[in-house]
Coordinates of C-alpha atoms and ligand atoms in Angstrom, one line a residue:
M1 CA 0.3 -0.1 -0.1
S2 CA 1.0 3.7 -0.7
A3 CA 2.7 5.6 2.1
G4 CA -0.4 7.2 3.8
A5 CA -3.2 6.2 1.6
T6 CA -6.0 4.3 2.9
A7 CA -7.1 0.9 2.0
S8 CA -9.9 1.3 0.9
Q9 CA -8.3 4.3 -1.1
E10 CA -5.6 2.0 -2.4
N11 CA -8.3 -0.1 -3.8
L12 CA -10.4 2.9 -5.3
L13 CA -7.2 3.7 -7.2
Q14 CA -6.7 0.1 -8.7
Q15 CA -10.4 0.1 -9.7
P16 CA -10.7 -0.1 -13.7
G17 CA -13.1 2.5 -15.1
K18 CA -15.0 1.2 -17.8
A19 CA -13.2 0.9 -21.4
A20 CA -15.2 3.8 -23.6
G21 CA -17.1 2.0 -26.6
P22 CA -16.0 1.5 -30.1
C23 CA -14.1 4.5 -31.9
A24 CA -11.6 5.9 -35.3
M25 CA -10.1 8.7 -33.5
V26 CA -9.2 11.1 -36.7
I27 CA -5.8 13.6 -36.0
F28 CA -5.5 16.4 -38.1
G29 CA -2.0 17.8 -38.0
A30 CA -1.2 14.1 -37.4
S31 CA 2.4 14.6 -37.8
G32 CA 3.5 17.6 -35.8
D33 CA 4.7 17.5 -32.2
L34 CA 1.8 17.3 -30.0
T35 CA 0.5 13.8 -31.6
K36 CA 4.0 12.1 -30.6
R37 CA 4.2 14.1 -27.3
K38 CA 1.1 14.4 -25.9
L39 CA -1.5 12.2 -27.4
V40 CA 0.3 9.1 -28.8
P41 CA 2.1 8.5 -24.8
A42 CA -1.9 9.4 -23.3
L43 CA -3.7 7.2 -26.0
F44 CA -1.2 4.3 -24.7
N45 CA -1.8 4.8 -21.1
L46 CA -5.4 4.1 -21.8
A47 CA -4.5 1.3 -23.7
K48 CA -2.5 0.0 -20.2
A49 CA -5.5 0.8 -17.8
N50 CA -7.5 -0.9 -20.3
L51 CA -9.6 2.4 -20.9
L52 CA -9.1 2.4 -24.8
P53 CA -11.9 0.6 -26.6
K54 CA -10.7 -2.7 -28.1
N55 CA -12.4 -1.8 -31.3
F56 CA -10.2 1.4 -31.6
I57 CA -8.3 2.9 -34.5
V58 CA -6.5 6.3 -35.0
V59 CA -6.2 7.7 -38.4
G60 CA -3.8 10.3 -38.8
V61 CA -3.6 12.9 -41.7
A62 CA -1.7 15.5 -42.3
H63 CA 0.2 17.1 -45.6
D64 CA 3.5 14.9 -45.2
E65 CA 4.5 12.8 -47.9
L66 CA 5.0 9.2 -44.9
T67 CA 4.1 6.2 -45.3
Q68 CA 1.7 3.4 -43.0
E69 CA 4.9 2.2 -41.4
Q70 CA 7.0 6.0 -41.4
F71 CA 3.7 7.3 -39.3
R72 CA 3.6 4.6 -37.3
D73 CA 7.6 5.0 -36.6
Q74 CA 7.1 8.5 -35.9
A75 CA 3.8 8.5 -33.8
T76 CA 5.6 5.9 -31.2
Q77 CA 8.7 7.7 -31.1
F78 CA 8.2 9.2 -27.3
L79 CA 7.0 5.6 -25.8
A80 CA 8.8 5.2 -22.6
T81 CA 11.7 2.2 -24.0
A82 CA 10.0 0.0 -20.9
D83 CA 6.7 0.2 -23.1
R84 CA 8.4 -1.3 -26.4
N85 CA 8.2 -4.5 -27.5
T86 CA 5.1 -5.9 -25.1
E87 CA 2.5 -7.1 -26.3
A88 CA 0.3 -3.8 -25.1
S89 CA 2.7 -1.9 -27.8
D90 CA 2.2 -4.5 -30.3
W91 CA -1.8 -4.3 -30.2
F92 CA -1.4 -0.5 -30.0
G93 CA 1.5 -0.2 -32.9
Q94 CA -1.5 -1.7 -34.7
R95 CA -4.0 0.7 -34.4
F96 CA -2.4 3.6 -36.9
L97 CA -3.1 4.2 -39.8
Y98 CA -1.9 7.6 -42.3
E99 CA -3.9 9.2 -44.9
R100 CA -1.9 11.8 -46.7
G101 CA -3.7 15.2 -47.4
S102 CA -4.7 19.1 -47.7
F103 CA -7.0 20.0 -45.1
A104 CA -8.2 22.8 -48.4
D105 CA -9.2 19.7 -51.0
A106 CA -12.8 18.3 -50.5
S107 CA -10.9 15.1 -52.2
T108 CA -9.4 14.4 -48.8
F109 CA -12.4 14.4 -47.0
S110 CA -14.1 12.4 -49.5
L111 CA -10.8 9.9 -49.2
L112 CA -11.6 10.0 -46.1
V113 CA -14.7 9.3 -46.0
D114 CA -14.2 5.5 -47.4
R115 CA -11.6 5.1 -45.9
L116 CA -13.7 5.3 -42.1
K117 CA -16.0 2.9 -44.1
K118 CA -13.2 0.6 -44.1
V119 CA -12.1 0.5 -41.0
D120 CA -15.4 0.4 -39.6
E121 CA -16.0 -2.7 -41.0
E122 CA -12.3 -4.5 -40.6
F123 CA -12.5 -3.0 -36.9
K124 CA -15.9 -2.9 -35.7
T125 CA -15.5 1.0 -35.1
G126 CA -19.2 1.6 -34.9
G127 CA -19.2 4.7 -37.2
N128 CA -18.0 6.6 -34.3
Y129 CA -15.8 9.4 -35.2
L130 CA -13.3 11.6 -32.6
F131 CA -11.8 14.5 -34.5
Y132 CA -8.9 16.0 -33.3
L133 CA -7.6 19.4 -34.7
A134 CA -3.7 19.1 -33.8
T135 CA -3.3 21.6 -36.6
A136 CA -2.6 25.7 -36.8
P137 CA -5.4 27.5 -35.5
R138 CA -5.8 28.7 -39.3
F139 CA -7.3 25.4 -40.6
F140 CA -9.7 24.8 -38.0
A141 CA -12.8 26.7 -39.4
Q142 CA -11.5 24.9 -42.7
I143 CA -11.5 21.4 -41.7
V144 CA -15.0 21.8 -39.4
Q145 CA -16.4 23.1 -42.8
Q146 CA -14.8 20.3 -44.7
L147 CA -16.1 17.9 -42.5
G148 CA -19.4 18.9 -42.3
A149 CA -19.8 18.9 -46.5
A150 CA -18.5 15.3 -46.3
G151 CA -21.3 14.5 -43.9
L152 CA -18.7 13.5 -41.4
S153 CA -20.4 15.7 -38.7
N154 CA -23.8 13.9 -39.0
E155 CA -24.8 12.1 -36.1
E156 CA -27.4 9.3 -37.0
Q157 CA -29.0 6.0 -35.8
G158 CA -26.8 6.6 -32.2
R159 CA -23.2 7.2 -33.9
W160 CA -21.3 10.1 -32.9
R161 CA -19.2 12.6 -34.1
R162 CA -17.0 14.7 -32.1
V163 CA -13.9 17.4 -32.9
V164 CA -11.5 18.6 -30.4
I165 CA -10.5 21.7 -30.8
E166 CA -7.1 22.6 -29.3
K167 CA -6.0 26.2 -28.4
P168 CA -5.4 29.2 -29.3
F169 CA -9.4 29.4 -30.0
G170 CA -8.9 32.8 -31.4
S171 CA -6.9 35.6 -30.8
D172 CA -9.3 38.2 -29.3
L173 CA -12.5 38.2 -28.5
E174 CA -13.6 38.7 -31.8
S175 CA -12.2 36.2 -33.6
A176 CA -13.2 33.6 -31.2
Q177 CA -16.5 34.8 -31.5
T178 CA -16.2 34.4 -35.3
L179 CA -14.9 30.9 -34.9
N180 CA -17.4 29.8 -32.6
R181 CA -20.1 30.7 -35.3
Q182 CA -18.3 29.0 -38.2
I183 CA -17.7 25.7 -36.0
K184 CA -21.3 26.1 -34.6
S185 CA -23.0 26.9 -38.3
V186 CA -21.6 22.5 -38.7
L187 CA -21.8 21.0 -35.1
A188 CA -24.1 21.1 -32.5
E189 CA -22.7 22.4 -29.1
R190 CA -22.6 18.9 -27.4
Q191 CA -20.1 18.0 -30.6
I192 CA -17.6 20.0 -30.1
Y193 CA -15.0 19.8 -27.4
R194 CA -12.4 22.6 -26.9
I195 CA -9.3 21.4 -25.1
D196 CA -7.6 23.1 -21.9
H197 CA -5.2 21.0 -21.0
Y198 CA -4.5 22.8 -17.8
L199 CA -7.9 20.5 -17.2
G200 CA -6.4 17.9 -17.2
K201 CA -4.1 18.2 -14.9
E202 CA -4.6 16.1 -11.9
T203 CA -4.3 19.0 -9.4
V204 CA -6.2 21.2 -10.8
Q205 CA -9.3 19.0 -11.1
N206 CA -8.6 18.1 -7.4
I207 CA -9.4 22.1 -6.8
L208 CA -13.2 20.8 -7.5
V209 CA -12.7 18.4 -5.4
F210 CA -10.7 20.2 -2.3
R211 CA -13.4 22.9 -2.4
F212 CA -16.6 20.8 -3.0
D213 CA -16.1 17.4 -0.8
N214 CA -14.8 19.0 2.0
A215 CA -17.1 20.9 4.6
I216 CA -14.3 22.9 6.2
F217 CA -12.8 25.2 3.2
E218 CA -15.7 26.5 2.0
P219 CA -17.4 28.3 4.9
I220 CA -14.0 30.7 5.0
W221 CA -14.0 30.6 1.1
N222 CA -15.0 34.8 0.8
R223 CA -14.4 37.9 1.2
R224 CA -15.2 37.7 5.3
Y225 CA -11.8 35.7 5.5
I226 CA -9.5 36.0 2.3
D227 CA -7.7 39.0 2.2
H228 CA -6.2 38.2 -1.8
V229 CA -5.6 35.2 -4.0
Q230 CA -2.3 34.9 -6.0
I231 CA -2.1 33.0 -9.5
T232 CA 1.7 32.8 -10.6
N233 CA 2.3 30.8 -13.7
A234 CA 6.1 30.8 -14.0
E235 CA 8.4 29.0 -17.1
T236 CA 11.8 28.5 -17.7
V237 CA 11.5 27.9 -20.9
G238 CA 11.9 30.5 -23.7
V239 CA 9.7 30.2 -26.7
E240 CA 11.8 27.0 -27.9
Q241 CA 10.8 26.3 -31.7
R242 CA 7.7 28.5 -31.5
G243 CA 9.2 31.6 -31.7
G244 CA 7.1 32.7 -35.1
Y245 CA 3.8 31.7 -33.5
F246 CA 4.4 33.9 -29.8
D247 CA 5.9 36.7 -31.6
N248 CA 2.1 37.2 -32.8
A249 CA 0.6 36.2 -29.4
G250 CA 2.7 37.2 -26.3
T251 CA 2.1 36.1 -23.2
L252 CA -1.3 37.2 -22.4
R253 CA -2.9 35.6 -25.7
D254 CA -1.0 32.3 -25.0
M255 CA -1.8 32.2 -20.7
V256 CA -4.2 34.0 -19.9
P257 CA -7.9 33.6 -21.4
N258 CA -7.5 30.0 -21.0
H259 CA -5.2 28.8 -18.3
V260 CA -5.0 31.6 -16.3
M261 CA -8.9 31.4 -16.6
Q262 CA -9.5 27.8 -15.9
L263 CA -7.6 28.4 -12.6
L264 CA -9.4 31.7 -11.3
S265 CA -12.6 30.3 -12.2
L266 CA -12.2 26.8 -10.4
T267 CA -10.7 28.9 -7.4
A268 CA -13.7 31.2 -7.6
M269 CA -16.6 29.6 -8.6
E270 CA -20.0 28.6 -6.6
A271 CA -20.6 25.5 -5.9
P272 CA -22.5 23.8 -8.8
V273 CA -25.3 21.6 -8.2
S274 CA -24.0 18.4 -9.8
F275 CA -20.8 17.2 -11.3
Q276 CA -22.7 17.3 -14.2
A277 CA -20.8 19.1 -16.9
D278 CA -23.3 21.5 -17.4
A279 CA -23.6 22.5 -13.9
V280 CA -20.0 22.8 -13.5
R281 CA -19.3 24.9 -16.3
N282 CA -22.3 27.1 -15.6
E283 CA -20.7 28.0 -12.5
Q284 CA -17.8 28.8 -14.2
A285 CA -18.9 30.7 -16.8
K286 CA -20.7 33.0 -14.4
V287 CA -17.4 34.0 -12.6
L288 CA -15.9 34.6 -15.3
H289 CA -18.7 36.9 -16.3
A290 CA -18.0 38.7 -13.1
I291 CA -14.8 39.6 -13.4
Q292 CA -14.7 43.5 -13.6
P293 CA -13.7 45.1 -17.3
L294 CA -10.6 47.0 -17.1
D295 CA -10.9 50.4 -18.3
S296 CA -8.1 52.0 -20.1
E297 CA -7.0 54.0 -17.3
E298 CA -7.4 50.9 -14.9
V299 CA -5.4 48.6 -17.6
L300 CA -1.9 51.4 -17.3
H301 CA -2.0 50.8 -13.3
V302 CA -2.9 47.6 -12.8
T303 CA -1.1 45.5 -15.6
V304 CA 2.3 45.2 -16.1
R305 CA 4.0 43.3 -19.0
G306 CA 8.1 42.3 -19.7
Q307 CA 10.1 40.9 -22.2
Y308 CA 12.9 38.7 -21.0
G309 CA 16.6 40.1 -21.6
E310 CA 20.0 37.4 -21.6
G311 CA 20.6 36.0 -18.1
L312 CA 20.7 32.5 -16.3
I313 CA 18.9 29.4 -16.4
A314 CA 20.5 26.4 -14.6
D315 CA 23.3 28.6 -14.1
Q316 CA 23.4 28.3 -17.8
K317 CA 23.7 31.4 -20.0
V318 CA 20.1 31.8 -22.4
P319 CA 19.7 34.6 -24.9
A320 CA 17.3 37.5 -24.6
Y321 CA 14.2 36.8 -26.5
R322 CA 14.8 39.4 -29.4
A323 CA 17.4 36.8 -29.9
E324 CA 15.6 33.8 -29.9
P325 CA 15.0 32.0 -33.2
G326 CA 11.8 33.4 -35.0
V327 CA 11.4 36.4 -33.2
S328 CA 12.0 40.0 -34.3
P329 CA 14.9 42.1 -33.2
E330 CA 13.0 44.4 -32.3
S331 CA 10.5 42.8 -31.2
R332 CA 8.1 44.8 -28.2
T333 CA 5.4 41.2 -27.6
E334 CA 5.6 40.4 -24.0
T335 CA 7.1 37.0 -22.4
F336 CA 5.5 38.2 -19.0
A337 CA 1.9 39.2 -18.0
A338 CA 1.2 40.6 -14.5
L339 CA -2.9 41.5 -13.7
K340 CA -5.0 42.6 -10.7
L341 CA -8.2 41.1 -11.4
N342 CA -11.7 42.1 -9.2
I343 CA -14.3 39.7 -9.6
D344 CA -18.1 42.1 -8.7
N345 CA -19.4 39.5 -6.9
W346 CA -21.1 38.7 -3.0
R347 CA -18.4 36.4 -2.4
W348 CA -15.5 38.0 -3.6
A349 CA -16.5 41.8 -3.9
G350 CA -12.7 43.6 -2.2
V351 CA -10.5 40.7 -2.7
P352 CA -8.0 41.5 -5.2
F353 CA -7.0 38.4 -7.7
Y354 CA -3.1 39.0 -8.4
L355 CA -2.0 36.9 -11.3
R356 CA 1.6 36.7 -13.2
T357 CA 2.6 34.4 -15.8
G358 CA 6.2 34.1 -18.0
K359 CA 8.3 32.5 -19.7
R360 CA 12.6 32.2 -18.8
M361 CA 11.9 33.0 -15.1
A362 CA 13.6 31.5 -12.2
E363 CA 11.8 28.6 -11.4
R364 CA 9.3 26.6 -13.1
H365 CA 6.6 26.7 -10.8
T366 CA 2.7 27.1 -10.9
E367 CA 0.5 27.8 -7.7
I368 CA -2.4 29.4 -6.4
T369 CA -2.1 31.0 -3.3
I370 CA -5.0 31.9 -1.1
H371 CA -4.0 34.6 1.7
F372 CA -6.5 34.8 4.6
K373 CA -6.6 37.7 6.9
R374 CA -5.0 38.2 9.8
T375 CA -6.7 37.9 13.1
P376 CA -8.8 40.7 13.9
F377 CA -6.0 41.3 17.5
A378 CA -2.3 40.2 17.6
I379 CA -2.4 39.4 21.2
F380 CA 1.4 37.8 20.6
Q381 CA 2.2 41.0 19.0
H382 CA 5.2 41.4 21.6
A383 CA 6.6 37.9 21.0
P384 CA 9.5 38.0 18.9
V385 CA 8.0 36.6 15.8
R386 CA 10.2 34.2 12.9
K387 CA 9.0 34.6 9.3
L388 CA 5.3 34.9 10.4
H389 CA 2.8 36.1 7.8
A390 CA -1.6 35.4 7.5
N391 CA -2.3 32.0 6.8
Q392 CA -1.8 31.0 3.7
L393 CA -3.4 28.1 1.3
V394 CA -1.1 26.7 -1.5
I395 CA -2.3 24.7 -4.0
Q396 CA 0.7 23.5 -6.2
I397 CA -0.2 22.9 -9.6
Q398 CA 3.6 21.9 -10.9
P399 CA 6.2 20.6 -11.0
A400 CA 4.9 19.3 -7.9
E401 CA 1.4 19.1 -6.7
A402 CA 0.7 19.4 -3.8
I403 CA -1.3 21.4 -1.4
S404 CA 0.1 23.0 1.8
L405 CA -1.2 25.0 4.6
S406 CA 1.2 27.2 6.8
F407 CA -0.5 28.3 10.1
G408 CA 1.8 30.2 13.4
A409 CA 2.9 27.7 15.8
K410 CA 5.1 28.7 19.2
I411 CA 8.5 27.9 18.8
P412 CA 9.7 25.1 21.5
G413 CA 11.7 27.0 24.6
P414 CA 11.0 29.0 27.4
V415 CA 10.6 31.9 25.4
L416 CA 6.8 32.7 23.7
R417 CA 8.1 33.0 19.7
V418 CA 6.0 32.5 17.2
G419 CA 7.2 30.7 13.6
S420 CA 5.0 29.6 10.8
V421 CA 4.7 26.2 9.6
D422 CA 2.9 24.4 7.0
M423 CA 1.0 20.7 6.5
S424 CA 1.2 19.3 3.4
F425 CA 0.3 17.0 1.4
E426 CA 2.0 15.7 -2.0
Y427 CA 0.5 14.0 -4.4
T428 CA 3.1 11.7 -5.3
K429 CA 3.9 10.9 -2.0
Y430 CA 0.8 9.9 -0.4
F431 CA -0.7 8.1 -4.1
K432 CA 2.6 7.3 -5.4
A433 CA 0.8 8.3 -8.7
E434 CA 2.1 7.6 -12.3
A435 CA 3.0 10.5 -14.1
Y436 CA 0.7 11.1 -16.7
T437 CA 0.6 13.7 -19.8
G438 CA -2.7 15.2 -18.5
Y439 CA -4.2 14.2 -21.4
E440 CA -5.5 10.3 -20.8
V441 CA -8.2 11.8 -18.8
L442 CA -9.3 14.6 -21.5
L443 CA -8.9 12.2 -24.0
Y444 CA -10.9 9.5 -22.4
D445 CA -13.9 12.1 -21.8
C446 CA -14.4 12.6 -25.1
M447 CA -14.8 9.4 -26.0
I448 CA -16.8 8.7 -23.3
G449 CA -19.0 11.9 -24.3
D450 CA -18.3 13.8 -21.1
P451 CA -17.8 17.6 -21.6
T452 CA -17.1 18.6 -17.7
L453 CA -13.6 19.7 -18.3
F454 CA -13.5 21.2 -22.0
Q455 CA -14.7 24.5 -22.6
R456 CA -18.3 26.1 -23.9
A457 CA -18.1 28.4 -26.4
D458 CA -19.2 31.3 -23.4
M459 CA -16.5 30.1 -21.2
V460 CA -14.0 31.3 -23.8
E461 CA -15.4 34.7 -25.0
A462 CA -15.8 35.4 -21.1
G463 CA -12.0 34.8 -21.0
W464 CA -11.2 37.0 -24.0
R465 CA -13.6 39.7 -22.8
V466 CA -11.7 40.1 -19.6
V467 CA -8.1 40.1 -21.9
D468 CA -9.4 42.7 -25.0
P469 CA -9.0 45.5 -23.3
I470 CA -5.6 45.0 -22.2
L471 CA -4.5 44.0 -25.6
D472 CA -6.4 47.1 -26.9
V473 CA -4.3 49.2 -24.8
W474 CA -1.3 47.2 -24.6
K475 CA -1.2 47.9 -28.3
V476 CA -1.7 51.8 -28.6
L477 CA 1.1 52.3 -26.0
P478 CA 3.8 50.1 -27.3
P479 CA 6.2 49.4 -24.4
R480 CA 8.7 51.6 -23.6
R481 CA 11.6 49.8 -21.9
F482 CA 12.0 46.5 -23.3
P483 CA 13.8 43.8 -22.5
N484 CA 12.9 44.6 -18.8
Y485 CA 13.8 41.7 -17.1
A486 CA 16.4 39.0 -16.8
A487 CA 16.0 35.3 -18.3
G488 CA 15.9 33.6 -14.4
S489 CA 14.5 36.3 -12.5
W490 CA 11.1 36.9 -10.6
G491 CA 9.9 39.5 -13.7
P492 CA 10.3 43.1 -14.0
K493 CA 10.5 45.4 -10.9
E494 CA 6.8 46.5 -11.9
A495 CA 5.3 43.7 -10.9
D496 CA 6.6 43.8 -7.4
E497 CA 5.4 47.4 -7.7
L498 CA 2.0 45.6 -8.2
L499 CA 1.4 44.7 -5.2
A500 CA 3.9 46.9 -3.1
R501 CA 0.8 49.6 -3.8
D502 CA -1.6 47.6 -1.7
E503 CA 1.0 46.6 0.9
R504 CA 1.1 43.2 -0.2
E505 CA 4.0 41.5 -1.6
W506 CA 4.2 38.0 -4.3
R507 CA 4.8 34.9 -2.4
K508 CA 8.3 33.8 -2.1
I509 CA 8.5 30.6 -4.2
E510 CA 11.7 28.5 -3.2
P511 CA 13.9 26.0 -5.4
Ligands
BG6_601 C1 0.9 26.2 -24.1 C2 1.3 27.4 -24.2 O1 -0.9 26.3 -24.0 O2 0.9 26.0 -22.0 C3 2.7 27.5 -24.0 O3 1.0 27.7 -25.3 C4 3.4 26.8 -22.8 O4 3.3 28.6 -24.5 C5 2.3 25.9 -22.2 O5 4.6 26.8 -22.6 C6 2.0 25.4 -20.7 O6 1.7 24.4 -20.5 P1 2.2 23.3 -19.0 O7 1.5 22.5 -19.6 O8 4.0 23.4 -19.1 O9 2.3 24.7 -18.2

């Protein structure tokens, strides 16, 4: 038994779920990175857990000239060494078919219709299709329209057809609305699975369990007890091979309307009446709609942008953003963003949410911290205090998946001294959980038709509604002093000043 887990929990962990029903998964953009790094390893993990249907096939579609074998080898190259040449990997390897084609060309889709008919006959996949759009966003609407025109989106005689759309979903509110209109002219909302891989992370899902399966936190989860909330999403990586995309997008677009808004909405939402998809998503949408949009004056005061210059990451010298491949040497794109938002509802009125996210920061670290109010009267005010702060509840998303609560305790000894101590829980220590990609649960949920962890049209648009006014002001007022933080630091000093003005500071994140 895992250290700390009770016998019944251990039992629960080993209980197999029910395998999804027969289906074919069609991956558009199948020769890209997402397929080999995330989708294929996740599918394999599902196969090992007996959650993948026995009647299952992957049809990869891409522009590249590849044979069936080349596609199979390419797709499965990131399976762990221990997983190769096993019975499971042999079975799995036979599930990969390839179809070369252009997404603009209607004949690709008529070939696909024939291919899928044969697949249904040979592999008994039942005419159920999961289309995964792992392509550049400019193809999203086009592919959906082609699927519609080829009759591949029709759900008849109990067969299902679902489409997973990757991010970025639009580049501002208007483009997101347009994309929603385009895909909804072909598909019903229940067929659309807008993916945000943050919802596949265990600790992100655990926010719901933590909040709504424990009676002790909810009564204090509000403005009476909480002083403010911080969300930090720090990466040490730069733009890697994605300079071209990133230089047009910037950190605000890349991270905030999607990943950061997921973290915020799960933290701030009201309790749903059930764990049904729409019950949960209605509450998330409500809280996103309650975020006060910033006016231009506020954008100047409560948002900060930054771009990294050269610096040190793990003692290695790394180049400035402007020297990265695919990035303009005069780029004014932000690689760091910090903002303060307010949520206009009874629970959160007057409780600021401070958000920061950036690339090439000192540590890879994502967390949500609930900073509670101080005691109304400090009876130990004359006792020497070591590192004492108000209670903090830290929900760590990555790299460690953990939750800890800090509180004041008496330091042993004859003299009364008070210090901060932690009560903490770590996923891997407690559950000895295997490392998953996060895509397992999302793919499985698509196959069984559970959209709880996917974004509805209104949620995506609500995220953009928060970000749009900031994008507008930033566009007309280009940054004056970029780069303004060194790679390997915690971002520009203005981000610290944002909190200092409110007599607060970012929680110190130790390596
Ligand atoms: C992606 C962004 O959606 O999320 C990337 O486009 C970012 O720029 C990545 O690096 C972060 O994901 P994770 O799971 O590593 O936090």
